[in-house]
Short mmCIF file of C-alpha atoms and ligand atoms in Angstrom, two decimals:
data_model
loop_
_atom_site.label_atom_id
_atom_site.label_comp_id
_atom_site.label_asym_id
_atom_site.label_seq_id
_atom_site.Cartn_x
_atom_site.Cartn_y
_atom_site.Cartn_z
CA MET B 23 105.50 72.36 92.76
CA PRO B 24 108.04 74.11 90.95
CA ALA B 25 108.41 77.82 90.60
CA PRO B 26 106.81 79.07 87.40
CA LEU B 27 109.06 79.77 84.91
CA LEU B 28 109.10 83.91 83.22
CA SER B 29 107.98 84.27 79.76
CA VAL B 30 111.03 86.34 78.28
CA SER B 31 109.85 88.32 75.14
CA ARG B 32 110.38 91.80 73.21
CA ARG B 33 108.68 93.71 76.05
CA THR B 34 110.62 91.71 79.20
CA ARG B 35 113.71 93.97 77.73
CA HIS B 36 117.61 92.40 78.00
CA THR B 37 119.76 94.55 79.18
CA PRO B 38 123.41 95.20 77.40
CA PHE B 39 124.86 92.38 80.51
CA THR B 40 122.11 89.74 79.73
CA ASP B 41 124.01 87.47 78.26
CA ARG B 42 126.86 88.21 80.46
CA VAL B 43 124.97 87.22 83.49
CA THR B 44 123.31 84.24 81.85
CA ALA B 45 126.23 83.05 80.75
CA GLN B 46 128.15 83.93 84.94
CA GLY B 47 124.72 81.52 86.33
CA VAL B 48 121.23 83.62 86.63
CA LYS B 49 118.98 81.60 89.49
CA SER B 50 116.43 83.73 88.86
CA TYR B 51 114.33 86.75 87.63
CA THR B 52 112.18 89.93 88.32
CA VAL B 53 110.82 92.17 85.65
CA TYR B 54 111.35 96.23 86.61
CA ASN B 55 110.68 99.20 84.44
CA HIS B 56 109.01 96.73 81.85
CA MET B 57 112.77 94.98 81.90
CA LEU B 58 115.28 92.34 83.17
CA LEU B 59 116.40 91.78 86.89
CA PRO B 60 118.53 89.16 88.03
CA THR B 61 117.21 88.12 92.14
CA ALA B 62 119.64 85.49 92.73
CA PHE B 63 123.30 83.96 91.62
CA GLU B 64 123.67 81.33 94.61
CA SER B 65 120.79 81.78 97.14
CA ALA B 66 119.29 84.88 98.68
CA GLU B 67 121.59 83.68 101.88
CA ALA B 68 124.52 83.23 99.84
CA ASP B 69 124.50 86.34 98.01
CA TYR B 70 123.64 88.15 101.03
CA ARG B 71 127.48 86.92 102.80
CA HIS B 72 129.36 87.65 99.48
CA LEU B 73 128.07 90.59 99.43
CA LYS B 74 128.80 92.08 102.86
CA ASN B 75 132.54 90.55 102.77
CA HIS B 76 133.63 91.21 99.33
CA VAL B 77 132.20 92.77 96.18
CA GLN B 78 129.59 91.92 93.73
CA VAL B 79 128.76 93.69 89.98
CA TRP B 80 124.72 93.95 89.74
CA ASP B 81 122.96 94.88 86.25
CA VAL B 82 120.87 97.20 87.21
CA SER B 83 120.17 98.54 84.03
CA CYS B 84 115.84 98.77 85.20
CA GLU B 85 116.79 101.56 86.35
CA ARG B 86 116.09 103.82 84.09
CA GLN B 87 116.58 107.48 83.42
CA VAL B 88 114.12 109.50 82.06
CA GLU B 89 116.69 112.60 80.13
CA ILE B 90 115.01 115.76 80.55
CA ARG B 91 116.67 118.92 78.78
CA GLY B 92 116.51 121.77 77.62
CA PRO B 93 115.71 125.87 79.15
CA ASP B 94 112.99 124.89 81.26
CA ALA B 95 114.36 121.80 82.51
CA GLY B 96 115.09 123.19 86.11
CA LYS B 97 111.70 124.41 86.43
CA LEU B 98 109.74 120.48 85.37
CA ILE B 99 112.22 118.52 87.65
CA GLN B 100 111.37 120.81 91.00
CA MET B 101 107.59 120.45 89.76
CA LEU B 102 108.28 116.69 90.11
CA THR B 103 108.95 116.71 93.81
CA PRO B 104 108.24 117.76 97.44
CA ARG B 105 112.59 118.35 98.06
CA ASP B 106 114.34 121.51 97.14
CA LEU B 107 116.69 121.20 94.20
CA GLY B 108 117.48 125.31 94.01
CA LYS B 109 120.95 124.04 95.40
CA MET B 110 121.34 121.69 94.02
CA THR B 111 124.98 121.27 92.36
CA ILE B 112 126.12 119.96 88.90
CA GLY B 113 127.67 116.28 90.33
CA GLN B 114 125.15 115.81 92.91
CA CYS B 115 122.76 112.86 93.02
CA PHE B 116 119.53 113.67 94.92
CA TYR B 117 117.68 110.99 96.34
CA THR B 118 114.25 112.58 95.76
CA PRO B 119 110.46 111.52 96.26
CA MET B 120 107.96 112.33 93.52
CA VAL B 121 104.66 113.12 93.83
CA ASP B 122 100.77 113.84 92.24
CA GLU B 123 98.87 116.50 93.34
CA THR B 124 97.65 114.99 96.22
CA GLY B 125 100.69 114.58 96.99
CA GLY B 126 101.05 110.67 96.39
CA MET B 127 104.40 108.80 95.76
CA LEU B 128 104.62 107.95 92.46
CA ASN B 129 108.09 107.26 92.11
CA ASP B 130 111.29 107.60 94.67
CA PRO B 131 113.95 108.08 91.92
CA VAL B 132 117.95 109.05 92.46
CA THR B 133 118.18 112.55 90.64
CA LEU B 134 122.08 113.69 89.13
CA LYS B 135 122.27 117.15 87.35
CA LEU B 136 124.09 116.86 84.65
CA SER B 137 124.41 120.20 83.88
CA GLU B 138 122.12 123.56 84.30
CA ASP B 139 119.70 122.29 81.87
CA ARG B 140 119.57 118.87 82.17
CA TYR B 141 118.84 116.53 84.49
CA TRP B 142 118.92 111.85 84.65
CA VAL B 143 116.28 110.59 86.79
CA SER B 144 116.48 107.31 88.10
CA ILE B 145 113.52 106.14 88.35
CA ALA B 146 112.31 102.74 90.15
CA ASP B 147 109.64 100.75 88.96
CA SER B 148 107.04 103.15 87.38
CA ASP B 149 105.98 104.61 84.30
CA LEU B 150 107.18 107.89 85.47
CA LEU B 151 108.42 108.28 81.43
CA PHE B 152 104.47 109.17 80.70
CA TRP B 153 103.95 111.77 83.98
CA ILE B 154 106.74 113.77 82.90
CA LYS B 155 106.07 114.16 79.69
CA GLY B 156 102.73 114.61 79.97
CA LEU B 157 103.47 117.61 81.79
CA ALA B 158 106.19 118.71 79.32
CA TYR B 159 103.69 118.52 76.53
CA GLY B 160 100.63 120.19 78.20
CA LEU B 161 103.04 123.05 79.85
CA HIS B 162 104.70 123.86 76.51
CA PHE B 163 107.69 123.92 78.28
CA GLU B 164 111.24 124.06 75.87
CA VAL B 165 112.74 120.68 77.17
CA ASP B 166 113.04 117.15 75.24
CA VAL B 167 111.88 113.86 77.48
CA ASP B 168 112.78 110.84 77.23
CA GLU B 169 115.23 107.23 78.33
CA PRO B 170 118.44 107.45 77.19
CA ASP B 171 120.47 104.24 76.36
CA VAL B 172 121.97 104.14 79.53
CA SER B 173 122.21 101.02 82.15
CA PRO B 174 123.64 101.25 85.18
CA LEU B 175 125.63 98.72 86.92
CA ALA B 176 126.28 99.08 90.00
CA VAL B 177 129.32 98.16 92.17
CA GLN B 178 128.10 97.28 95.89
CA GLY B 179 129.83 95.32 99.19
CA PRO B 180 133.93 96.55 101.36
CA LYS B 181 135.64 96.08 98.56
CA ALA B 182 133.84 98.36 95.65
CA ASP B 183 136.32 101.39 96.55
CA ASP B 184 139.26 98.62 95.20
CA LEU B 185 137.64 96.69 92.15
CA VAL B 186 136.42 100.30 91.05
CA ALA B 187 140.06 102.48 91.26
CA ARG B 188 141.52 99.81 89.06
CA VAL B 189 139.61 100.11 86.29
CA PHE B 190 138.91 103.77 86.96
CA GLY B 191 141.47 104.71 88.31
CA ASP B 192 142.54 106.04 92.18
CA ALA B 193 140.11 109.61 91.46
CA VAL B 194 136.99 107.03 92.15
CA ARG B 195 138.54 106.65 95.98
CA ASP B 196 137.69 110.91 96.13
CA ILE B 197 133.88 110.77 95.65
CA ARG B 198 131.77 111.85 98.09
CA PHE B 199 128.39 109.41 98.75
CA PHE B 200 125.85 110.25 96.46
CA ARG B 201 128.23 112.62 94.65
CA TYR B 202 129.79 111.72 90.87
CA SER B 203 132.48 111.99 88.61
CA VAL B 204 132.59 111.87 84.88
CA LEU B 205 135.41 109.42 84.21
CA PRO B 206 136.87 107.79 80.97
CA PHE B 207 136.43 104.05 79.80
CA GLU B 208 137.81 103.10 76.27
CA GLY B 209 137.59 106.18 75.08
CA ARG B 210 133.85 107.40 76.08
CA ASP B 211 133.05 109.66 79.35
CA LEU B 212 130.58 107.64 82.35
CA VAL B 213 129.00 109.57 84.93
CA VAL B 214 130.24 106.82 88.04
CA ALA B 215 128.79 107.81 91.45
CA ARG B 216 129.48 106.88 95.09
CA SER B 217 125.83 105.07 95.29
CA GLY B 218 123.46 102.31 95.24
CA TYR B 219 120.94 100.02 96.51
CA SER B 220 122.52 98.38 99.92
CA LYS B 221 124.19 99.35 102.29
CA GLN B 222 127.09 98.51 101.89
CA GLY B 223 128.98 101.04 99.81
CA GLY B 224 129.92 101.23 96.15
CA PHE B 225 129.71 102.49 93.17
CA GLU B 226 126.85 102.71 90.36
CA ILE B 227 128.58 103.22 86.84
CA TYR B 228 125.40 104.62 84.33
CA LEU B 229 126.77 102.70 81.09
CA ASP B 230 125.92 105.50 78.28
CA GLY B 231 125.63 103.28 75.02
CA SER B 232 124.80 99.71 75.42
CA ASP B 233 127.73 98.91 72.92
CA LEU B 234 130.62 99.32 75.67
CA GLY B 235 128.37 97.14 78.34
CA GLU B 236 130.58 93.13 77.74
CA PRO B 237 133.36 95.57 77.93
CA LEU B 238 132.80 97.01 80.91
CA TRP B 239 131.46 93.23 82.30
CA ASP B 240 134.67 92.31 81.81
CA ALA B 241 136.57 94.50 82.82
CA LEU B 242 135.50 94.73 86.05
CA PHE B 243 135.66 90.54 86.62
CA ALA B 244 138.94 90.59 84.78
CA ALA B 245 140.50 93.11 87.42
CA GLY B 246 138.59 91.66 90.55
CA ASP B 247 139.93 87.77 90.56
CA ASP B 248 141.52 88.14 93.40
CA LEU B 249 138.82 90.42 95.28
CA GLN B 250 136.34 87.73 94.76
CA VAL B 251 134.51 89.74 92.72
CA ARG B 252 130.65 88.04 91.94
CA PRO B 253 127.58 88.97 90.11
CA GLY B 254 125.58 89.59 92.50
CA CYS B 255 121.80 91.89 92.34
CA PRO B 256 120.06 93.89 95.18
CA ASN B 257 119.70 91.74 98.21
CA LEU B 258 115.79 90.77 99.60
CA ILE B 259 117.63 90.27 103.06
CA GLU B 260 120.34 93.07 102.67
CA ARG B 261 118.38 95.94 102.04
CA ILE B 262 115.50 95.06 104.52
CA GLU B 263 117.92 95.20 107.27
CA GLY B 264 119.07 99.30 105.72
CA ARG B 265 115.26 99.75 105.00
CA LEU B 266 115.83 100.09 101.80
CA LEU B 267 112.35 101.08 100.23
CA SER B 268 110.63 99.09 97.20
CA TYR B 269 108.49 101.13 95.33
CA GLY B 270 105.24 99.72 94.43
CA ASN B 271 105.71 96.92 96.73
CA ASP B 272 106.39 98.95 100.15
CA MET B 273 104.49 102.08 98.81
CA THR B 274 102.07 103.62 96.68
CA ARG B 275 99.95 106.50 95.24
CA GLU B 276 98.29 105.88 98.36
CA ASN B 277 101.23 106.46 100.06
CA THR B 278 102.61 110.27 101.04
CA PRO B 279 106.16 111.09 101.41
CA HIS B 280 105.86 111.65 105.02
CA GLU B 281 104.25 108.08 105.50
CA CYS B 282 107.33 106.99 104.16
CA GLY B 283 109.57 108.04 106.40
CA LEU B 284 111.17 110.21 103.77
CA GLY B 285 109.89 113.50 105.28
CA ARG B 286 113.83 114.55 105.30
CA PHE B 287 113.90 114.27 101.50
CA CYS B 288 110.98 117.20 101.68
CA GLN B 289 111.47 120.97 101.96
CA THR B 290 107.82 121.65 100.87
CA GLN B 291 107.39 125.12 101.93
CA SER B 292 111.07 126.26 99.57
CA ALA B 293 110.10 123.54 96.64
CA ILE B 294 107.65 126.45 94.87
CA GLY B 295 106.29 124.99 91.91
CA CYS B 296 105.83 121.43 93.09
CA VAL B 297 102.56 119.77 91.74
CA GLY B 298 102.17 118.38 95.46
CA ARG B 299 103.13 121.15 97.27
CA ASN B 300 99.99 122.47 98.22
CA ALA B 301 98.59 118.63 99.60
CA LEU B 302 101.61 117.91 100.81
CA LEU B 303 101.35 121.09 103.21
CA ARG B 304 97.99 120.45 104.02
CA VAL B 305 98.82 117.03 105.29
CA ALA B 306 102.18 118.52 106.87
CA VAL B 307 100.04 120.12 109.79
CA GLU B 308 98.18 117.32 111.14
CA GLY B 309 101.96 114.92 110.62
CA PRO B 310 101.43 111.81 109.07
CA THR B 311 99.00 108.71 111.16
CA ARG B 312 100.98 106.09 110.05
CA GLN B 313 104.23 105.41 109.16
CA ILE B 314 107.33 102.83 107.71
CA ARG B 315 108.90 100.83 110.66
CA SER B 316 111.38 97.92 110.44
CA LEU B 317 109.85 95.26 112.45
CA ALA B 318 111.66 92.42 114.01
CA ILE B 319 109.02 89.03 113.75
CA ASP B 320 109.56 86.09 116.30
CA GLY B 321 110.17 82.77 115.34
CA ASP B 322 111.57 80.56 113.65
CA ALA B 323 112.82 81.34 108.88
CA LEU B 324 109.34 82.57 107.19
CA ALA B 325 109.25 82.02 103.58
CA PRO B 326 109.69 85.76 102.43
CA CYS B 327 106.08 88.11 102.56
CA GLY B 328 104.97 88.49 98.85
CA GLY B 329 102.37 90.57 98.75
CA VAL B 330 100.49 91.98 102.47
CA TRP B 331 101.02 90.61 106.10
CA PRO B 332 98.11 92.01 108.28
CA VAL B 333 99.79 93.09 111.71
CA PHE B 334 97.20 93.27 114.68
CA ALA B 335 97.16 94.95 118.59
CA GLY B 336 94.67 93.61 121.11
CA GLY B 337 92.88 92.07 118.35
CA LYS B 338 92.65 95.25 115.85
CA ARG B 339 94.32 96.04 112.61
CA VAL B 340 97.04 98.82 113.29
CA GLY B 341 98.65 98.16 109.61
CA ARG B 342 100.78 95.69 107.32
CA VAL B 343 104.43 94.09 106.44
CA THR B 344 104.74 94.29 102.69
CA SER B 345 108.61 93.40 102.94
CA SER B 346 110.43 90.32 104.91
CA ALA B 347 113.26 87.65 105.07
CA TRP B 348 115.40 85.84 107.30
CA SER B 349 118.07 87.55 108.41
CA PRO B 350 120.65 85.45 109.06
CA ASP B 351 123.40 87.93 110.72
CA PHE B 352 120.37 89.55 113.35
CA GLU B 353 118.69 85.76 113.87
CA THR B 354 115.51 86.79 113.66
CA ASN B 355 112.62 87.58 110.44
CA VAL B 356 113.46 91.37 109.58
CA ALA B 357 110.50 93.14 108.57
CA ILE B 358 109.58 96.57 106.82
CA GLY B 359 105.78 97.52 107.28
CA MET B 360 103.13 100.60 107.05
CA ILE B 361 101.62 100.97 110.86
CA ARG B 362 99.34 103.10 112.95
CA MET B 363 100.23 105.76 115.00
CA THR B 364 99.27 104.12 118.19
CA HIS B 365 101.23 101.11 117.76
CA TRP B 366 104.71 102.88 115.87
CA ASP B 367 106.92 103.42 118.91
CA ASP B 368 109.89 101.82 119.19
CA GLY B 369 109.81 98.38 121.19
CA MET B 370 106.20 98.14 120.80
CA ARG B 371 104.48 94.19 120.41
CA VAL B 372 102.35 93.66 117.38
CA GLU B 373 101.03 90.62 116.05
CA VAL B 374 101.51 89.83 112.27
CA GLU B 375 99.43 87.22 110.36
CA THR B 376 101.79 85.64 108.21
CA PRO B 377 100.87 82.06 106.06
CA ASP B 378 102.60 80.18 108.62
CA GLY B 379 100.11 81.81 111.57
CA MET B 380 99.99 84.52 113.67
CA ARG B 381 103.20 85.56 114.98
CA GLY B 382 104.92 88.07 117.61
CA ALA B 383 107.25 91.23 116.86
CA THR B 384 108.70 94.56 117.61
CA ILE B 385 108.97 97.53 116.11
CA ARG B 386 111.97 99.65 115.52
CA GLU B 387 111.71 103.37 115.22
CA GLN B 388 115.71 102.65 112.99
CA SER B 389 116.55 100.08 110.35
CA PHE B 390 118.88 97.43 111.57
CA ILE B 391 121.88 98.67 109.81
N1 LIG C 21 120.19 103.80 92.19
C1 LIG C 21 119.37 104.05 90.84
N2 LIG C 21 118.50 104.40 90.80
C2 LIG C 21 117.39 103.62 91.38
C3 LIG C 21 117.59 103.03 93.12
C4 LIG C 21 119.41 103.67 93.34
N3 LIG C 21 116.06 103.74 91.12
C5 LIG C 21 115.52 103.14 91.61
C6 LIG C 21 115.41 102.88 93.37
N4 LIG C 21 116.98 102.66 94.15
C7 LIG C 21 114.69 104.05 93.68
N5 LIG C 21 114.97 103.52 95.20
C8 LIG C 21 115.96 104.33 95.56
C9 LIG C 21 115.85 103.98 97.49
C10 LIG C 21 116.74 104.08 98.47
C11 LIG C 21 118.12 105.23 97.83
C12 LIG C 21 117.43 105.47 96.99
C13 LIG C 21 117.42 104.89 95.38
C14 LIG C 21 118.84 105.35 98.44
N6 LIG C 21 118.71 105.48 99.58
C15 LIG C 21 120.27 105.99 101.24
C16 LIG C 21 119.19 105.23 102.16
O1 LIG C 21 117.47 105.46 102.57
O2 LIG C 21 119.79 105.19 103.40
C17 LIG C 21 120.65 107.52 101.36
C18 LIG C 21 119.99 108.14 100.34
C19 LIG C 21 120.25 109.41 100.86
O3 LIG C 21 120.79 109.85 102.37
O4 LIG C 21 120.13 110.54 99.56
O5 LIG C 21 120.39 105.35 98.34
O6 LIG C 21 119.71 102.50 93.82
N7 LIG C 21 121.30 104.89 90.08
#
């Protein structure tokens, strides 16, 4: 049977780059924040090889911004996350677990501080806008909360500095990791951050105004011919190797940030105002009893895990795999899963129930890259 098609309508929102992405041969899409997100151009493996050697331009418009602005913006944003934003400065981007009153993960966005009273929350795939609007309204905060016409375009890969410097100038080379500069393009100021959903390095350009989408796309491709620039997209294999988490796949509202291995992004004690603070302080006393791990699954290439694969040890259930793919570089099936504490130590052996049968697997405390 051929793979089913995706029916597109107004609800599956197009992006400022969709016409270019289509013209340049996108092979498949998913839907993320009710918007089209490319998932393959040539193939997962060919796209992966190219990403690791050259430079790609990714239409990640689906990383929508929730803009919070007004005198109470700082107070509201601290309510959302156990990460202490007290020392955050203008020009910084923070990876911010966001939780509900039980400490359950609602989203894992990148937060940008644009001014003392203006933030962008660059969200993963959940309707965080409604939660934030609800808090602001219910608490009578003096803020506006909305989704602006801002669409990130990522430039990722080892040649990203060269490509982005040709379009925005050599100033981009001095932008530090998870910092941004505001740089002009066609007379408009754009946020250019050193960030992105890969471990290959690069930038995210926050296109402010859809009308500039095709000019920006075309400028990058015109400048990058000799760099072998290609359209790309977040790559399943590479993000599993790098253990970049996918909200809704690797974690949900059932998980705390500590279970997700995001404890290093939490300063719950000093995150005064965070709605999940009491719940997280309580669970922090004992620590989590299950946590995200990388796994290497034995044997030949498996089709990617599109759901949940149960994990066993000695016949007992000890966790689940939620993402997997064959890694050409590590010559094994790389995976991400949630593993109980009895089996989460580095090097421990478990069994994964795959559609291809039971497979042995080795737990890894660290990511592959
Ligand atoms: N960029 C932007 N918005 C996003 C994503 C992004 N929104 C959706 C999704 N991705 C959110 N999830 C993540 C997950 C991981 C990272 C960023 C967003 C990430 N993590 C690095 C890591 O884990 O190595 C570094 C984190 C740090 O050290 O601060 O980059 O990609 N705009």
